[in-house]
């Protein structure tokens, strides 16, 4: 008998028929002799609706009360799923975050889990009751309700699985696993049977929306076996694994992309110590995340400085840079929000040189101009004009033979 934590996302509990389907699925696992602990998200669209409501009422809603509001979505779905299970003959009990309890810090809207008390959950499991836990929610030391940040119920599930030392954490969702590329962009993309934590972490932070990046980080840290699979189609999904020495690693496991990019360039700034911090200081003080940074070698004591931000932060970053431009007496400030980032990810590139060259050659053959490049041990990212994004994904996907059964 194994203990399995199953997390159902918003679309999996999006309406009553789907909730009944989830209850069936949970019942089936139980009939097979497994102990099941369930974590659910709010019904799809619900958290957005609540968020909009709060923001319509007041322009800057109080962050503590905003968490009470947002957490309401999960209260509805755990109650409905528990009712469906009980009606199906499966003993079930709903748990709000504070009832578990899932203890967090008090950073409303982005709380971090500190500890999960497993006593009440284990007591329920021993009695044959399926705990149905509200994802996304926690409780701070002063008993305030907290939330973990949008998409945070993946992290709740992994944390519950880690605390319970579960045999597996299943992320049950509307896709049947992790693909070599987004199938909407590259129809020949292949579902991966396995992928390493490191690769998954890169893919998750590079725009693949399958898993919340923090949940992958958590799973890697606590060595929770994690599987992404479909709620609706019975299949094995993708298992996220520890890298094993003996496993033959493909050079490249996947191609990620994100359109959510913009870049800003300050040209002709004095090439002196402290310039980078004067340019980026105000940007990071405004909590704008900077991704890639490039500074040219200066000529005539002047240099150009370019960096990328999320497209939604573009206007604000530009406004912040205007005074910096004048105080640095920079020649110009320009920006481009029509860019995209395409990344090639694979642990195999750690031991093989030449992946970067193949990326650049393949893009050059398609006449795709690279605007910026950044690399890590297992990833190469390029920034290109957004209109070439789909072509770049497909070009790189075929360059590394990802549509075949055995990648190059
Ligand atoms: N309901 C929350 C959200 O929509 C948490 C989650 O779905 O993971 O962000
Ligand atoms: Mg979600």
Coordinates of C-alpha atoms and ligand atoms in Angstrom, one line a residue:
X1 CA 0.0 0.0 0.0
X2 CA 1.4 3.4 -0.9
X3 CA 0.6 6.9 0.2
X4 CA -0.2 9.2 -2.7
X5 CA -0.8 12.9 -2.6
X6 CA -2.9 14.0 -5.6
X7 CA -3.3 17.7 -6.5
X8 CA -6.1 18.7 -8.7
X9 CA -5.8 22.1 -10.5
X10 CA -8.5 24.6 -11.2
X11 CA -9.7 23.1 -14.5
X12 CA -9.9 19.6 -13.0
X13 CA -12.5 20.9 -10.5
X14 CA -13.8 23.6 -12.9
X15 CA -17.5 22.4 -12.8
X16 CA -19.6 19.9 -10.9
X17 CA -19.2 17.2 -13.5
X18 CA -15.5 17.5 -13.2
X19 CA -15.6 17.4 -9.5
X20 CA -17.6 14.1 -9.7
X21 CA -15.0 12.8 -12.1
X22 CA -12.2 13.7 -9.6
X23 CA -14.2 11.9 -6.9
X24 CA -14.3 8.8 -9.1
X25 CA -10.6 9.0 -9.8
X26 CA -9.8 9.3 -6.1
X27 CA -12.2 6.4 -5.3
X28 CA -10.4 4.2 -7.9
X29 CA -7.0 4.8 -6.3
X30 CA -8.4 3.9 -3.0
X31 CA -10.1 0.8 -4.3
X32 CA -6.6 -0.2 -5.6
X33 CA -5.5 -0.1 -2.0
X34 CA -3.7 3.2 -1.9
X35 CA -3.9 5.8 0.8
X36 CA -4.8 9.1 -0.9
X37 CA -4.4 12.7 0.4
X38 CA -5.9 15.3 -1.9
X39 CA -4.9 18.9 -2.4
X40 CA -7.1 21.2 -4.6
X41 CA -7.1 24.6 -6.2
X42 CA -10.0 26.9 -6.6
X43 CA -12.4 26.2 -9.5
X44 CA -10.9 27.7 -12.6
X45 CA -11.3 31.4 -12.9
X46 CA -12.4 31.8 -9.3
X47 CA -9.2 33.2 -7.9
X48 CA -9.1 35.8 -10.7
X49 CA -12.7 36.7 -10.1
X50 CA -12.0 37.3 -6.4
X51 CA -8.8 39.2 -7.1
X52 CA -10.7 41.5 -9.5
X53 CA -13.4 42.1 -7.0
X54 CA -11.0 43.2 -4.3
X55 CA -9.2 45.5 -6.7
X56 CA -12.4 47.0 -8.1
X57 CA -13.5 47.9 -4.6
X58 CA -10.3 49.7 -3.6
X59 CA -7.2 50.4 -5.7
X60 CA -4.8 49.1 -3.1
X61 CA -6.5 46.4 -1.1
X62 CA -5.1 45.7 2.3
X63 CA -2.8 42.7 1.8
X64 CA -4.0 40.7 4.8
X65 CA -7.7 41.0 3.8
X66 CA -6.8 40.2 0.2
X67 CA -5.5 36.9 1.3
X68 CA -8.7 36.1 3.2
X69 CA -10.6 37.0 0.0
X70 CA -8.4 34.9 -2.4
X71 CA -8.3 31.9 0.0
X72 CA -12.1 31.7 -0.3
X73 CA -11.9 30.0 -3.7
X74 CA -10.2 26.9 -2.3
X75 CA -12.7 26.7 0.6
X76 CA -15.5 26.2 -2.0
X77 CA -13.7 23.5 -4.0
X78 CA -12.6 21.4 -0.9
X79 CA -16.2 21.4 0.4
X80 CA -17.6 20.3 -3.0
X81 CA -15.1 17.6 -3.6
X82 CA -15.5 16.2 0.0
X83 CA -19.3 16.1 -0.5
X84 CA -18.8 14.3 -3.8
X85 CA -16.5 11.8 -2.2
X86 CA -18.8 11.2 0.7
X87 CA -21.8 10.8 -1.6
X88 CA -19.7 8.3 -3.6
X89 CA -19.2 6.3 -0.4
X90 CA -15.6 7.5 0.2
X91 CA -15.1 8.9 3.7
X92 CA -13.6 12.4 3.2
X93 CA -12.9 15.5 5.3
X94 CA -12.0 18.9 4.1
X95 CA -9.1 20.8 5.7
X96 CA -8.6 24.6 5.3
X97 CA -4.9 25.6 5.5
X98 CA -5.2 26.6 9.2
X99 CA -6.9 23.3 10.1
X100 CA -4.0 21.2 8.9
X101 CA -2.2 23.5 9.8
X102 CA 0.1 24.7 7.1
X103 CA 2.3 27.2 8.9
X104 CA 3.8 30.0 6.9
X105 CA 5.6 33.3 7.4
X106 CA 3.4 36.4 7.3
X107 CA 4.3 37.7 3.8
X108 CA 0.7 38.0 2.5
X109 CA 0.3 37.2 -1.1
X110 CA 3.6 35.3 -1.3
X111 CA 3.9 33.5 2.0
X112 CA 6.5 30.7 2.4
X113 CA 5.6 27.4 4.0
X114 CA 7.6 26.9 7.3
X115 CA 6.1 23.8 8.7
X116 CA 3.3 21.4 8.1
X117 CA 1.9 19.5 11.1
X118 CA 0.9 16.1 9.9
X119 CA -0.8 14.8 13.0
X120 CA -4.4 15.5 12.0
X121 CA -3.9 14.4 8.4
X122 CA -2.3 11.1 9.5
X123 CA -5.1 10.5 12.0
X124 CA -7.6 10.9 9.2
X125 CA -5.7 8.7 6.9
X126 CA -5.4 6.0 9.6
X127 CA -9.2 6.1 10.0
X128 CA -9.6 5.5 6.3
X129 CA -10.7 9.1 5.6
X130 CA -9.4 11.0 2.6
X131 CA -8.2 14.5 3.7
X132 CA -9.1 17.1 1.1
X133 CA -6.8 20.0 1.7
X134 CA -7.2 23.6 0.4
X135 CA -4.1 24.3 -1.6
X136 CA -2.6 27.8 -1.8
X137 CA -3.5 28.6 1.9
X138 CA -1.5 28.8 5.0
X139 CA -1.6 30.3 8.5
X140 CA 0.8 32.8 10.0
X141 CA 2.0 32.7 13.6
X142 CA -0.7 35.3 14.6
X143 CA -3.3 33.0 13.0
X144 CA -3.8 35.3 10.0
X145 CA -4.8 33.5 6.8
X146 CA -2.0 33.7 4.2
X147 CA -1.7 32.6 0.6
X148 CA 1.4 31.3 -1.2
X149 CA 1.2 33.4 -4.4
X150 CA -0.7 32.7 -7.6
X151 CA -0.4 29.1 -8.8
X152 CA 0.8 28.2 -5.3
X153 CA -1.3 25.0 -4.8
X154 CA 1.3 23.0 -6.6
X155 CA 3.7 24.0 -3.9
X156 CA 1.1 23.1 -1.2
X157 CA 0.8 19.6 -2.6
X158 CA 4.5 19.0 -2.8
X159 CA 5.0 20.4 0.7
X160 CA 2.2 18.1 2.0
X161 CA 3.8 15.2 0.2
X162 CA 7.2 16.0 1.7
X163 CA 5.8 16.3 5.2
X164 CA 3.9 13.0 4.9
X165 CA 6.9 11.3 3.3
X166 CA 4.4 10.3 0.5
X167 CA 5.5 7.7 -2.0
X168 CA 4.5 10.0 -4.8
X169 CA 3.0 13.4 -5.5
X170 CA 0.7 13.5 -8.5
X171 CA 0.0 16.8 -10.1
X172 CA -3.3 16.1 -11.9
X173 CA -4.0 18.7 -14.5
X174 CA -5.4 19.4 -18.0
X175 CA -2.2 18.3 -19.9
X176 CA -1.0 14.8 -19.9
X177 CA 2.6 15.6 -19.0
X178 CA 5.7 17.6 -19.8
X179 CA 6.5 18.0 -23.5
X180 CA 9.7 18.6 -25.4
X181 CA 8.1 21.9 -26.5
X182 CA 4.7 23.6 -26.3
X183 CA 2.5 21.4 -28.6
X184 CA 0.6 24.4 -29.7
X185 CA 3.8 25.8 -31.2
X186 CA 5.4 22.6 -32.3
X187 CA 2.8 19.9 -33.1
X188 CA 5.5 17.3 -33.3
X189 CA 6.5 17.8 -29.6
X190 CA 6.7 14.6 -27.7
X191 CA 5.7 13.9 -24.1
X192 CA 8.6 13.0 -21.9
X193 CA 8.4 9.9 -19.7
X194 CA 10.9 11.4 -17.3
X195 CA 12.8 14.6 -16.8
X196 CA 15.2 15.7 -14.1
X197 CA 14.3 18.1 -11.4
X198 CA 17.0 20.5 -12.6
X199 CA 15.6 20.5 -16.2
X200 CA 12.1 20.9 -14.9
X201 CA 13.1 23.8 -12.8
X202 CA 14.6 25.6 -15.8
X203 CA 11.6 24.8 -18.0
X204 CA 9.2 26.0 -15.3
X205 CA 11.0 29.3 -14.8
X206 CA 11.5 29.7 -18.5
X207 CA 7.8 29.9 -19.3
X208 CA 6.5 26.3 -19.4
X209 CA 3.4 26.7 -17.3
X210 CA 2.9 23.1 -16.4
X211 CA 4.3 23.4 -12.8
X212 CA 4.8 26.3 -10.5
X213 CA 8.6 26.8 -10.3
X214 CA 8.6 26.9 -6.5
X215 CA 6.9 23.5 -6.3
X216 CA 9.7 22.0 -8.4
X217 CA 12.4 23.6 -6.2
X218 CA 10.6 22.1 -3.2
X219 CA 10.3 18.7 -4.7
X220 CA 14.0 18.7 -5.6
X221 CA 15.0 19.8 -2.1
X222 CA 12.9 17.2 -0.3
X223 CA 13.3 14.5 -2.9
X224 CA 9.6 14.1 -3.4
X225 CA 8.8 11.9 -6.4
X226 CA 6.7 14.1 -8.6
X227 CA 4.5 13.2 -11.5
X228 CA 2.6 15.4 -13.9
X229 CA -0.4 13.7 -15.5
X230 CA -3.9 14.3 -16.9
X231 CA -6.9 14.2 -14.7
X232 CA -9.0 13.2 -17.7
X233 CA -6.9 10.7 -19.7
X234 CA -5.5 7.6 -18.0
X235 CA -1.8 7.6 -18.9
X236 CA 1.6 7.6 -17.1
X237 CA 2.3 11.2 -17.5
X238 CA 5.9 12.6 -16.8
X239 CA 7.9 11.5 -13.8
X240 CA 10.3 14.2 -12.5
X241 CA 13.4 12.3 -11.3
X242 CA 16.7 12.7 -9.6
X243 CA 19.5 12.6 -12.1
X244 CA 21.1 9.2 -12.1
X245 CA 24.7 8.6 -13.1
X246 CA 23.8 5.6 -15.2
X247 CA 21.0 7.2 -17.0
X248 CA 21.9 8.0 -20.6
X249 CA 21.0 11.7 -20.7
X250 CA 19.8 13.3 -23.9
X251 CA 21.8 16.3 -25.0
X252 CA 18.7 18.5 -25.0
X253 CA 15.4 17.6 -23.2
X254 CA 13.2 20.5 -24.2
X255 CA 12.7 23.9 -25.8
X256 CA 10.9 26.5 -23.7
X257 CA 9.7 29.9 -24.8
X258 CA 8.1 33.0 -23.4
X259 CA 6.6 35.9 -25.1
X260 CA 6.4 37.8 -21.9
X261 CA 9.6 39.8 -22.5
X262 CA 10.7 43.3 -23.1
X263 CA 14.1 44.9 -23.3
X264 CA 15.5 48.4 -22.4
X265 CA 18.7 49.9 -23.7
X266 CA 20.5 52.9 -22.3
X267 CA 23.2 53.9 -24.9
X268 CA 26.2 56.1 -24.5
X269 CA 26.6 56.0 -20.7
X270 CA 29.9 56.7 -19.1
X271 CA 31.9 53.5 -18.7
X272 CA 32.8 54.0 -15.1
X273 CA 32.3 51.9 -11.9
X274 CA 28.9 52.1 -10.5
X275 CA 26.9 52.6 -13.7
X276 CA 25.2 49.2 -13.6
X277 CA 24.0 49.8 -10.0
X278 CA 22.8 53.3 -10.9
X279 CA 20.8 51.9 -13.8
X280 CA 19.4 48.8 -12.2
X281 CA 19.1 50.1 -8.6
X282 CA 15.8 52.0 -9.1
X283 CA 14.4 49.1 -11.2
X284 CA 15.0 46.5 -8.5
X285 CA 13.9 48.9 -5.8
X286 CA 10.5 48.9 -7.6
X287 CA 10.5 45.1 -7.3
X288 CA 10.9 44.7 -11.1
X289 CA 12.6 41.5 -11.9
X290 CA 15.5 41.8 -14.3
X291 CA 16.3 38.8 -16.3
X292 CA 19.2 39.1 -18.8
X293 CA 21.8 41.9 -18.7
X294 CA 24.3 42.8 -21.4
X295 CA 26.9 45.6 -21.2
X296 CA 29.0 46.3 -24.3
X297 CA 32.7 47.0 -24.2
X298 CA 33.0 50.7 -24.1
X299 CA 34.4 52.9 -26.9
X300 CA 35.5 56.4 -26.2
X301 CA 34.7 55.9 -22.6
X302 CA 31.0 55.2 -23.4
X303 CA 29.1 52.0 -23.2
X304 CA 25.6 50.6 -24.0
X305 CA 23.6 48.8 -21.3
X306 CA 20.7 46.5 -22.2
X307 CA 18.5 44.4 -19.9
X308 CA 15.2 42.5 -20.1
X309 CA 12.2 42.6 -17.9
X310 CA 8.7 41.1 -18.0
X311 CA 6.6 42.8 -20.6
X312 CA 4.1 43.9 -18.0
X313 CA 6.9 45.8 -16.2
X314 CA 8.1 47.5 -19.4
X315 CA 6.3 50.8 -19.1
X316 CA 7.1 51.2 -15.4
X317 CA 10.8 50.3 -16.0
X318 CA 11.0 52.9 -18.8
X319 CA 9.5 55.6 -16.6
X320 CA 12.1 54.8 -13.9
X321 CA 14.9 55.0 -16.3
X322 CA 14.1 58.4 -17.7
X323 CA 15.6 60.3 -14.8
X324 CA 18.6 57.9 -14.7
X325 CA 19.2 58.7 -18.4
X326 CA 19.4 62.4 -17.7
X327 CA 21.4 62.1 -14.6
X328 CA 24.0 59.9 -16.4
X329 CA 23.8 62.1 -19.4
X330 CA 23.3 59.0 -21.5
X331 CA 22.8 59.5 -25.3
X332 CA 19.5 57.6 -25.6
X333 CA 17.0 55.4 -23.9
X334 CA 15.2 52.9 -26.1
X335 CA 13.0 49.9 -25.6
X336 CA 11.4 47.0 -27.4
X337 CA 8.5 45.0 -26.1
X338 CA 8.1 42.9 -29.2
X339 CA 10.7 40.3 -28.2
X340 CA 10.5 36.7 -27.0
X341 CA 12.9 34.3 -25.3
X342 CA 13.6 30.8 -26.6
X343 CA 15.6 28.4 -24.4
X344 CA 17.2 25.0 -25.0
X345 CA 17.4 23.0 -21.8
X346 CA 19.2 19.7 -21.1
X347 CA 21.4 18.2 -18.4
X348 CA 23.3 16.5 -21.2
X349 CA 24.9 19.7 -22.4
X350 CA 26.9 19.8 -19.1
X351 CA 29.2 17.1 -20.6
X352 CA 29.0 18.1 -24.2
X353 CA 30.4 21.2 -25.8
X354 CA 29.0 22.5 -29.0
X355 CA 25.3 22.8 -28.1
X356 CA 25.6 26.6 -28.2
X357 CA 27.1 26.5 -31.7
X358 CA 24.4 24.3 -33.0
X359 CA 21.8 26.7 -31.6
X360 CA 23.3 29.7 -33.3
X361 CA 23.9 27.9 -36.6
X362 CA 20.4 26.5 -36.7
X363 CA 18.9 30.0 -36.1
X364 CA 21.3 31.6 -38.6
X365 CA 20.2 29.2 -41.3
X366 CA 16.6 30.5 -40.8
X367 CA 17.8 34.0 -40.8
X368 CA 16.7 34.6 -37.2
X369 CA 18.7 37.4 -35.6
X370 CA 19.8 36.9 -32.0
X371 CA 19.4 40.0 -29.9
X372 CA 20.7 38.7 -26.6
X373 CA 22.2 35.4 -25.3
X374 CA 22.4 34.0 -21.8
X375 CA 23.6 30.6 -20.7
X376 CA 23.8 28.4 -17.6
X377 CA 25.2 24.9 -17.1
X378 CA 22.1 23.2 -18.6
X379 CA 20.5 26.0 -20.6
X380 CA 21.0 28.4 -23.5
X381 CA 18.5 31.2 -23.9
X382 CA 18.3 33.6 -26.8
X383 CA 16.2 36.7 -27.2
X384 CA 14.8 37.3 -30.7
X385 CA 12.0 39.3 -32.3
X386 CA 8.7 37.9 -31.2
X387 CA 7.6 37.2 -34.8
X388 CA 10.3 34.6 -35.2
X389 CA 9.5 32.8 -31.9
X390 CA 7.5 29.9 -33.3
X391 CA 9.9 29.3 -36.1
X392 CA 12.8 29.3 -33.6
X393 CA 11.1 26.8 -31.4
X394 CA 10.5 24.4 -34.3
X395 CA 13.9 24.9 -35.8
X396 CA 15.6 24.1 -32.5
X397 CA 13.2 21.2 -31.8
X398 CA 14.2 19.5 -35.0
X399 CA 17.9 20.5 -34.7
X400 CA 18.1 18.4 -31.6
X401 CA 16.0 15.6 -32.9
X402 CA 13.4 16.0 -30.2
X403 CA 10.5 14.6 -32.3
X404 CA 12.2 11.2 -32.5
X405 CA 11.8 8.4 -30.0
X406 CA 15.5 8.6 -29.0
X407 CA 16.8 12.2 -29.0
X408 CA 20.1 13.0 -30.6
Ligands
LIG1 N1 -6.2 29.2 -6.8 C1 -4.8 29.8 -6.8 C2 -4.6 30.5 -8.1 O1 -5.4 30.5 -9.0 C3 -3.8 28.8 -6.5 C4 -3.6 27.7 -7.6 O2 -4.5 27.6 -8.5 O3 -2.6 27.1 -7.6 O4 -3.5 31.1 -8.2
LIG2 MG1 -3.8 27.0 -10.9

